CSV table of C-alpha atoms in Angstrom, one decimal:
chain,number,residue,atom,x,y,z
A,1,UNK,CA,8.4,-0.2,17.8
A,2,UNK,CA,10.1,2.7,16.0
A,3,UNK,CA,8.0,5.1,14.0
A,4,UNK,CA,7.9,4.8,10.3
A,5,UNK,CA,9.7,7.6,8.5
A,6,UNK,CA,7.5,9.1,5.8
A,7,UNK,CA,7.8,11.7,3.1
A,8,UNK,CA,5.3,13.5,0.8
A,9,UNK,CA,5.9,14.3,-2.8
A,10,UNK,CA,3.6,17.1,-4.0
A,11,UNK,CA,2.2,19.8,-1.8
A,12,UNK,CA,-1.0,20.6,-3.5
A,13,UNK,CA,-4.4,20.1,-1.9
A,14,UNK,CA,-4.0,16.4,-1.1
A,15,UNK,CA,-0.3,16.6,-0.4
A,16,UNK,CA,-0.9,19.2,2.3
A,17,UNK,CA,-3.5,16.9,3.9
A,18,UNK,CA,-1.2,13.8,3.8
A,19,UNK,CA,1.5,15.9,5.5
A,20,UNK,CA,-0.9,17.1,8.2
A,21,UNK,CA,-2.1,13.6,9.0
A,22,UNK,CA,1.4,12.0,9.0
A,23,UNK,CA,2.3,14.6,11.6
A,24,UNK,CA,-0.7,13.7,13.6
A,25,UNK,CA,-0.3,10.0,13.6
A,26,UNK,CA,1.4,8.4,16.6
A,27,UNK,CA,3.4,5.8,14.6
A,28,UNK,CA,4.8,8.0,11.8
A,29,UNK,CA,7.7,10.5,11.6
A,30,UNK,CA,7.3,13.0,8.8
A,31,UNK,CA,10.8,13.4,7.6
A,32,UNK,CA,10.6,15.5,4.4
A,33,UNK,CA,8.5,17.3,1.9
A,34,UNK,CA,9.2,17.6,-1.9
A,35,UNK,CA,7.6,19.9,-4.5
A,36,UNK,CA,9.0,21.4,-7.7
A,37,UNK,CA,7.8,24.7,-6.4
A,38,UNK,CA,10.6,25.6,-3.9
A,39,UNK,CA,8.6,28.3,-2.1
A,40,UNK,CA,5.7,26.0,-1.5
A,41,UNK,CA,7.9,23.1,-0.4
A,42,UNK,CA,9.7,25.3,2.0
A,43,UNK,CA,6.4,26.7,3.5
A,44,UNK,CA,5.0,23.3,4.2
A,45,UNK,CA,8.3,21.9,5.5
A,46,UNK,CA,8.7,24.9,7.9
A,47,UNK,CA,5.1,24.4,9.1
A,48,UNK,CA,5.9,20.9,10.2
A,49,UNK,CA,9.6,21.2,11.0
A,50,UNK,CA,10.9,18.9,8.3
A,51,UNK,CA,13.4,19.2,5.4
A,52,UNK,CA,12.2,20.6,2.1
A,53,UNK,CA,13.3,19.3,-1.3
A,54,UNK,CA,12.6,20.2,-4.9
A,55,UNK,CA,14.3,17.0,-6.3
A,56,UNK,CA,12.6,13.8,-5.3
A,57,UNK,CA,15.6,11.7,-6.4
A,58,UNK,CA,17.8,13.5,-3.8
A,59,UNK,CA,15.2,13.2,-1.1
A,60,UNK,CA,14.8,9.5,-1.7
A,61,UNK,CA,18.5,8.9,-0.8
A,62,UNK,CA,17.5,9.7,2.8
A,63,UNK,CA,17.6,6.3,4.6
A,64,UNK,CA,15.2,7.6,7.3
A,65,UNK,CA,12.4,7.6,4.7
A,66,UNK,CA,10.7,4.2,4.6
A,67,UNK,CA,7.4,5.2,3.0
A,68,UNK,CA,6.2,7.9,0.6
A,69,UNK,CA,2.9,9.5,-0.4
A,70,UNK,CA,2.9,10.6,-4.0
A,71,UNK,CA,0.5,13.4,-4.5
A,72,UNK,CA,1.7,15.1,-7.6
A,73,UNK,CA,-0.2,16.1,-10.8
A,74,UNK,CA,-1.7,13.0,-12.3
A,75,UNK,CA,0.7,12.9,-15.3
A,76,UNK,CA,3.6,12.7,-12.9
A,77,UNK,CA,2.3,10.1,-10.5
A,78,UNK,CA,3.7,7.0,-12.2
A,79,UNK,CA,7.1,8.7,-12.7
A,80,UNK,CA,7.5,9.7,-9.1
A,81,UNK,CA,6.1,6.4,-7.8
A,82,UNK,CA,8.6,4.4,-9.9
A,83,UNK,CA,11.5,6.5,-8.4
A,84,UNK,CA,10.2,5.7,-4.9
A,85,UNK,CA,10.0,2.0,-5.6
A,86,UNK,CA,13.4,1.8,-7.2
A,87,UNK,CA,14.7,3.6,-4.0
A,88,UNK,CA,13.2,0.8,-1.9
A,89,UNK,CA,10.3,2.9,-0.4
A,90,UNK,CA,6.7,1.7,0.2
A,91,UNK,CA,4.3,3.9,-1.7
A,92,UNK,CA,0.7,5.2,-1.4
A,93,UNK,CA,0.1,6.9,-4.8
A,94,UNK,CA,-3.0,9.1,-5.3
A,95,UNK,CA,-5.4,8.1,-8.0
A,96,UNK,CA,-5.4,7.6,-11.0
A,97,UNK,CA,-1.9,6.2,-10.2
A,98,UNK,CA,-0.7,6.4,-13.8
A,99,UNK,CA,-1.5,7.9,-17.2
A,100,UNK,CA,-2.3,4.4,-18.7
A,101,UNK,CA,-2.4,0.8,-17.8
A,102,UNK,CA,1.1,0.2,-19.3
A,103,UNK,CA,2.6,2.6,-16.7
A,104,UNK,CA,0.4,1.1,-14.0
A,105,UNK,CA,1.6,-2.5,-14.8
A,106,UNK,CA,5.2,-1.3,-14.6
A,107,UNK,CA,4.5,0.0,-11.0
A,108,UNK,CA,2.9,-3.3,-10.0
A,109,UNK,CA,5.8,-5.3,-11.4
A,110,UNK,CA,8.4,-3.1,-9.7
A,111,UNK,CA,6.7,-3.2,-6.3
A,112,UNK,CA,6.4,-7.0,-6.5
A,113,UNK,CA,10.0,-7.4,-7.6
A,114,UNK,CA,11.2,-5.3,-4.6
A,115,UNK,CA,8.8,-6.7,-2.0
A,116,UNK,CA,7.2,-3.3,-1.4
A,117,UNK,CA,3.7,-2.2,-0.6
A,118,UNK,CA,2.0,-0.3,-3.4
A,119,UNK,CA,-1.4,1.1,-2.6
A,120,UNK,CA,-3.7,3.6,-4.4
A,121,UNK,CA,-5.6,6.5,-2.9
A,122,UNK,CA,-9.2,5.2,-3.0
A,123,UNK,CA,-10.2,6.7,0.3
A,124,UNK,CA,-13.9,6.1,-0.2
A,125,UNK,CA,-13.3,2.5,0.9
A,126,UNK,CA,-12.5,3.7,4.4
A,127,UNK,CA,-15.8,5.3,5.1
A,128,UNK,CA,-17.7,3.2,7.6
A,129,UNK,CA,-21.0,3.4,5.7
A,130,UNK,CA,-19.5,2.0,2.5
A,131,UNK,CA,-17.9,-0.8,4.4
A,132,UNK,CA,-21.4,-1.6,5.9
A,133,UNK,CA,-22.8,-1.6,2.4
A,134,UNK,CA,-20.2,-4.0,1.2
A,135,UNK,CA,-20.9,-6.3,4.1
A,136,UNK,CA,-24.7,-6.1,3.5
A,137,UNK,CA,-24.1,-7.1,-0.1
A,138,UNK,CA,-21.8,-10.0,0.8
A,139,UNK,CA,-24.2,-11.3,3.5
A,140,UNK,CA,-27.3,-10.7,1.3
A,141,UNK,CA,-28.8,-8.5,4.0
A,142,UNK,CA,-30.5,-6.5,1.2
A,143,UNK,CA,-31.1,-9.7,-0.9
A,144,UNK,CA,-29.5,-10.1,-4.2
A,145,UNK,CA,-27.6,-7.0,-5.5
A,146,UNK,CA,-29.4,-5.5,-8.5
A,147,UNK,CA,-27.7,-2.2,-9.2
A,148,UNK,CA,-25.6,0.7,-7.8
A,149,UNK,CA,-26.0,4.3,-8.7
A,150,UNK,CA,-23.3,6.8,-7.8
A,151,UNK,CA,-23.6,10.6,-8.1
A,152,UNK,CA,-20.5,12.8,-7.7
A,153,UNK,CA,-21.1,16.3,-8.9
A,154,UNK,CA,-19.8,19.7,-7.9
A,155,UNK,CA,-18.7,23.1,-9.2
A,156,UNK,CA,-15.4,23.4,-11.1
A,157,UNK,CA,-12.5,22.6,-8.8
A,158,UNK,CA,-9.7,25.0,-9.5
A,159,UNK,CA,-7.1,22.5,-8.4
A,160,UNK,CA,-7.8,20.2,-11.4
A,161,UNK,CA,-5.7,20.8,-14.5
A,162,UNK,CA,-4.1,17.8,-16.1
A,163,UNK,CA,-6.9,15.2,-16.3
A,164,UNK,CA,-10.6,15.2,-16.9
A,165,UNK,CA,-13.6,14.2,-14.7
A,166,UNK,CA,-13.3,10.5,-15.4
A,167,UNK,CA,-9.7,9.9,-14.2
A,168,UNK,CA,-10.0,12.4,-11.4
A,169,UNK,CA,-13.4,11.9,-10.0
A,170,UNK,CA,-15.5,9.1,-11.6
A,171,UNK,CA,-12.6,6.7,-11.0
A,172,UNK,CA,-13.6,6.8,-7.3
A,173,UNK,CA,-17.0,5.3,-8.1
A,174,UNK,CA,-15.6,2.8,-10.5
A,175,UNK,CA,-13.5,1.5,-7.7
A,176,UNK,CA,-16.5,1.6,-5.3
A,177,UNK,CA,-18.5,-0.5,-7.9
A,178,UNK,CA,-15.7,-3.1,-7.9
A,179,UNK,CA,-15.4,-3.0,-4.1
A,180,UNK,CA,-19.0,-3.6,-3.2
A,181,UNK,CA,-19.9,-6.0,-6.0
A,182,UNK,CA,-16.7,-8.1,-5.7
A,183,UNK,CA,-17.1,-8.7,-9.4
A,184,UNK,CA,-15.4,-7.3,-12.5
A,185,UNK,CA,-17.6,-5.6,-15.1
A,186,UNK,CA,-17.7,-7.2,-18.5
A,187,UNK,CA,-18.6,-4.1,-20.5
A,188,UNK,CA,-18.9,-0.3,-20.2
A,189,UNK,CA,-20.9,2.3,-22.1
A,190,UNK,CA,-20.3,6.0,-21.5
A,191,UNK,CA,-21.2,9.5,-22.7
A,192,UNK,CA,-19.1,12.5,-21.7
A,193,UNK,CA,-18.2,15.9,-23.0
A,194,UNK,CA,-16.9,19.3,-22.1
A,195,UNK,CA,-19.1,22.3,-21.5
A,196,UNK,CA,-16.6,24.7,-19.7
A,197,UNK,CA,-13.2,23.1,-20.1
A,198,UNK,CA,-11.5,23.3,-23.5
A,199,UNK,CA,-9.2,20.3,-23.2
A,200,UNK,CA,-10.8,17.7,-20.8
A,201,UNK,CA,-14.2,16.3,-20.3
A,202,UNK,CA,-16.1,17.9,-17.4
A,203,UNK,CA,-19.1,15.7,-17.3
A,204,UNK,CA,-19.6,11.9,-17.7
A,205,UNK,CA,-22.3,9.3,-17.4
A,206,UNK,CA,-21.0,5.7,-17.2
A,207,UNK,CA,-22.8,2.4,-17.2
A,208,UNK,CA,-21.0,-0.8,-16.1
A,209,UNK,CA,-22.6,-4.2,-16.7
A,210,UNK,CA,-21.7,-7.5,-15.1
A,211,UNK,CA,-22.0,-11.1,-16.3
A,212,UNK,CA,-24.4,-11.8,-13.4
A,213,UNK,CA,-26.8,-9.1,-14.6
A,214,UNK,CA,-25.9,-6.4,-12.1
A,215,UNK,CA,-25.3,-2.9,-13.3
A,216,UNK,CA,-23.6,0.2,-12.0
A,217,UNK,CA,-24.5,3.8,-13.0
A,218,UNK,CA,-22.0,6.6,-12.4
A,219,UNK,CA,-22.7,10.3,-12.9
A,220,UNK,CA,-19.9,12.8,-12.5
A,221,UNK,CA,-19.5,16.5,-13.4
A,222,UNK,CA,-17.8,19.8,-12.5
A,223,UNK,CA,-20.9,21.8,-13.5
A,224,UNK,CA,-23.5,21.7,-10.8
A,225,UNK,CA,-24.0,24.6,-8.3
A,226,UNK,CA,-23.4,22.5,-5.2
A,227,UNK,CA,-21.6,19.4,-4.1
A,228,UNK,CA,-23.3,16.0,-4.1
A,229,UNK,CA,-21.5,12.8,-3.2
A,230,UNK,CA,-24.0,9.9,-2.9
A,231,UNK,CA,-24.4,6.1,-3.5
A,232,UNK,CA,-27.6,4.2,-3.8
A,233,UNK,CA,-27.4,0.4,-3.7
A,234,UNK,CA,-30.5,-1.5,-4.7
A,235,UNK,CA,-31.0,-5.1,-3.6
A,236,UNK,CA,-33.9,-7.4,-4.1
A,237,UNK,CA,-35.1,-6.9,-0.5
A,238,UNK,CA,-33.8,-3.4,0.5
A,239,UNK,CA,-32.1,-0.3,-0.7
A,240,UNK,CA,-29.1,1.3,1.0
A,241,UNK,CA,-28.3,5.0,0.6
A,242,UNK,CA,-25.0,6.7,1.6
A,243,UNK,CA,-24.2,10.4,1.7
A,244,UNK,CA,-20.4,10.6,1.4
A,245,UNK,CA,-20.3,14.2,2.6
A,246,UNK,CA,-22.1,13.6,6.0
A,247,UNK,CA,-21.3,9.8,6.0
A,248,UNK,CA,-25.0,9.2,6.9
A,249,UNK,CA,-26.4,5.8,5.9
A,250,UNK,CA,-30.0,4.8,5.4
A,251,UNK,CA,-31.5,1.3,4.9
A,252,UNK,CA,-35.0,1.1,3.3
A,253,UNK,CA,-37.0,-2.1,3.1
A,254,UNK,CA,-40.7,-2.8,2.6
A,255,UNK,CA,-41.7,-1.8,6.2
A,256,UNK,CA,-39.2,0.7,7.6
A,257,UNK,CA,-36.2,2.9,7.2
A,258,UNK,CA,-33.4,2.6,9.6
A,259,UNK,CA,-30.3,4.8,10.0
A,260,UNK,CA,-27.3,3.2,11.6
A,261,UNK,CA,-25.2,5.6,13.7
A,262,UNK,CA,-21.6,5.7,12.8
A,263,UNK,CA,-19.0,8.1,14.3
A,264,UNK,CA,-17.7,10.4,11.6
A,265,UNK,CA,-14.2,9.3,10.4
A,266,UNK,CA,-11.8,11.2,8.3
A,267,UNK,CA,-11.3,8.8,5.3
A,268,UNK,CA,-7.8,10.0,4.5
A,269,UNK,CA,-6.6,9.5,8.1
A,270,UNK,CA,-8.1,6.0,8.2
A,271,UNK,CA,-6.4,5.3,4.8
A,272,UNK,CA,-3.0,6.5,5.9
A,273,UNK,CA,-3.3,4.7,9.3
A,274,UNK,CA,-4.0,1.5,7.3
A,275,UNK,CA,-1.1,2.1,4.9
A,276,UNK,CA,1.3,2.3,7.8
A,277,UNK,CA,-0.2,-0.6,9.6
A,278,UNK,CA,0.2,-2.8,6.5
A,279,UNK,CA,3.9,-1.9,6.4
A,280,UNK,CA,4.6,-2.6,10.1
A,281,UNK,CA,2.4,-5.7,10.3
A,282,UNK,CA,3.2,-7.0,6.8
A,283,UNK,CA,-0.5,-7.1,5.9
A,284,UNK,CA,-2.1,-6.9,2.4
A,285,UNK,CA,-3.6,-3.4,1.9
A,286,UNK,CA,-7.3,-3.0,1.5
A,287,UNK,CA,-6.5,-1.2,-1.8
A,288,UNK,CA,-3.8,-2.9,-3.8
A,289,UNK,CA,-1.9,-1.8,-6.8
A,290,UNK,CA,-4.0,-4.2,-8.8
A,291,UNK,CA,-7.1,-2.4,-7.7
A,292,UNK,CA,-5.7,0.8,-9.0
A,293,UNK,CA,-4.8,-0.9,-12.3
A,294,UNK,CA,-8.3,-2.3,-12.7
A,295,UNK,CA,-10.0,1.0,-12.0
A,296,UNK,CA,-7.8,2.8,-14.4
A,297,UNK,CA,-8.4,0.2,-17.1
A,298,UNK,CA,-12.2,0.7,-16.7
A,299,UNK,CA,-11.8,4.5,-16.7
A,300,UNK,CA,-9.9,4.3,-20.0
A,301,UNK,CA,-12.5,1.9,-21.5
A,302,UNK,CA,-15.2,4.5,-20.5
A,303,UNK,CA,-13.3,7.2,-22.4
A,304,UNK,CA,-13.0,4.9,-25.4
A,305,UNK,CA,-16.7,4.1,-25.3
A,306,UNK,CA,-17.6,7.7,-25.4
A,307,UNK,CA,-15.2,8.5,-28.2
A,308,UNK,CA,-16.6,5.6,-30.3
A,309,UNK,CA,-20.2,6.0,-29.1
A,310,UNK,CA,-20.2,2.2,-28.6
A,311,UNK,CA,-20.1,-0.4,-25.8
A,312,UNK,CA,-16.6,-1.5,-25.0
A,313,UNK,CA,-16.0,-5.0,-23.8
A,314,UNK,CA,-13.6,-5.5,-20.9
A,315,UNK,CA,-11.1,-8.3,-20.6
């Protein structure tokens, strides 16, 4: 089978990593790099021996390109993804995928109309420990799911500039809550604000509630002196704790604590491998465009809740 020709739009922090991994994979051929910054596009393209572009419309005319990673600034994600879909390319778009749900729905409709894969960069789903948590919830290994608590805090990341903490960071945990619960929340209540950033929120606390009685609590900020990425899932018979940074997992019940051993796996590499596999084998992605839409919808509701200081009901 021939390798899948791929390209990357955007050569910031994530775009560089997408480019690196596509070059490493055995079933992809990195064809081109695109960035509005010509100097940066040229530097990355020369590093990997591919062609550099500053105009994505021109790059997308290349018939060797079958799939594209869109890693631009958040406000440009939907625009660039739509170009790719109209050009007949499969797309992995980084979160939050669009500025609003109207843009996201257009992407979903266009991908479906053209028979193309559209997946969103929720790479947490590819961490083995999180997959074990999901399986434990589904099989009731920890009893009935009661709640999930996510903490994702760090110092201010200089790469962020066009969205706040909710769409950039908390949206990961919104997706995780949907992923492990296999249920849509019915309401959201949130408090957020900005201590250091003048335009966007840099801290948020979000509570999701479910019709079944489950809850999810999400804390995100760009204020703390060191990085914490953790998930605690409480069941009626056990608690599971995951450290996203180390990928260590603990399971606590009434009599013991066990720590399953999982080989460390780079989530982004697993995500891109899966993306390409879905194209070649015509499989449904683990993260669909609909998942991206739903997470964005909840993130926007959280922002509305904070602005109104009220619970927001979800459709």
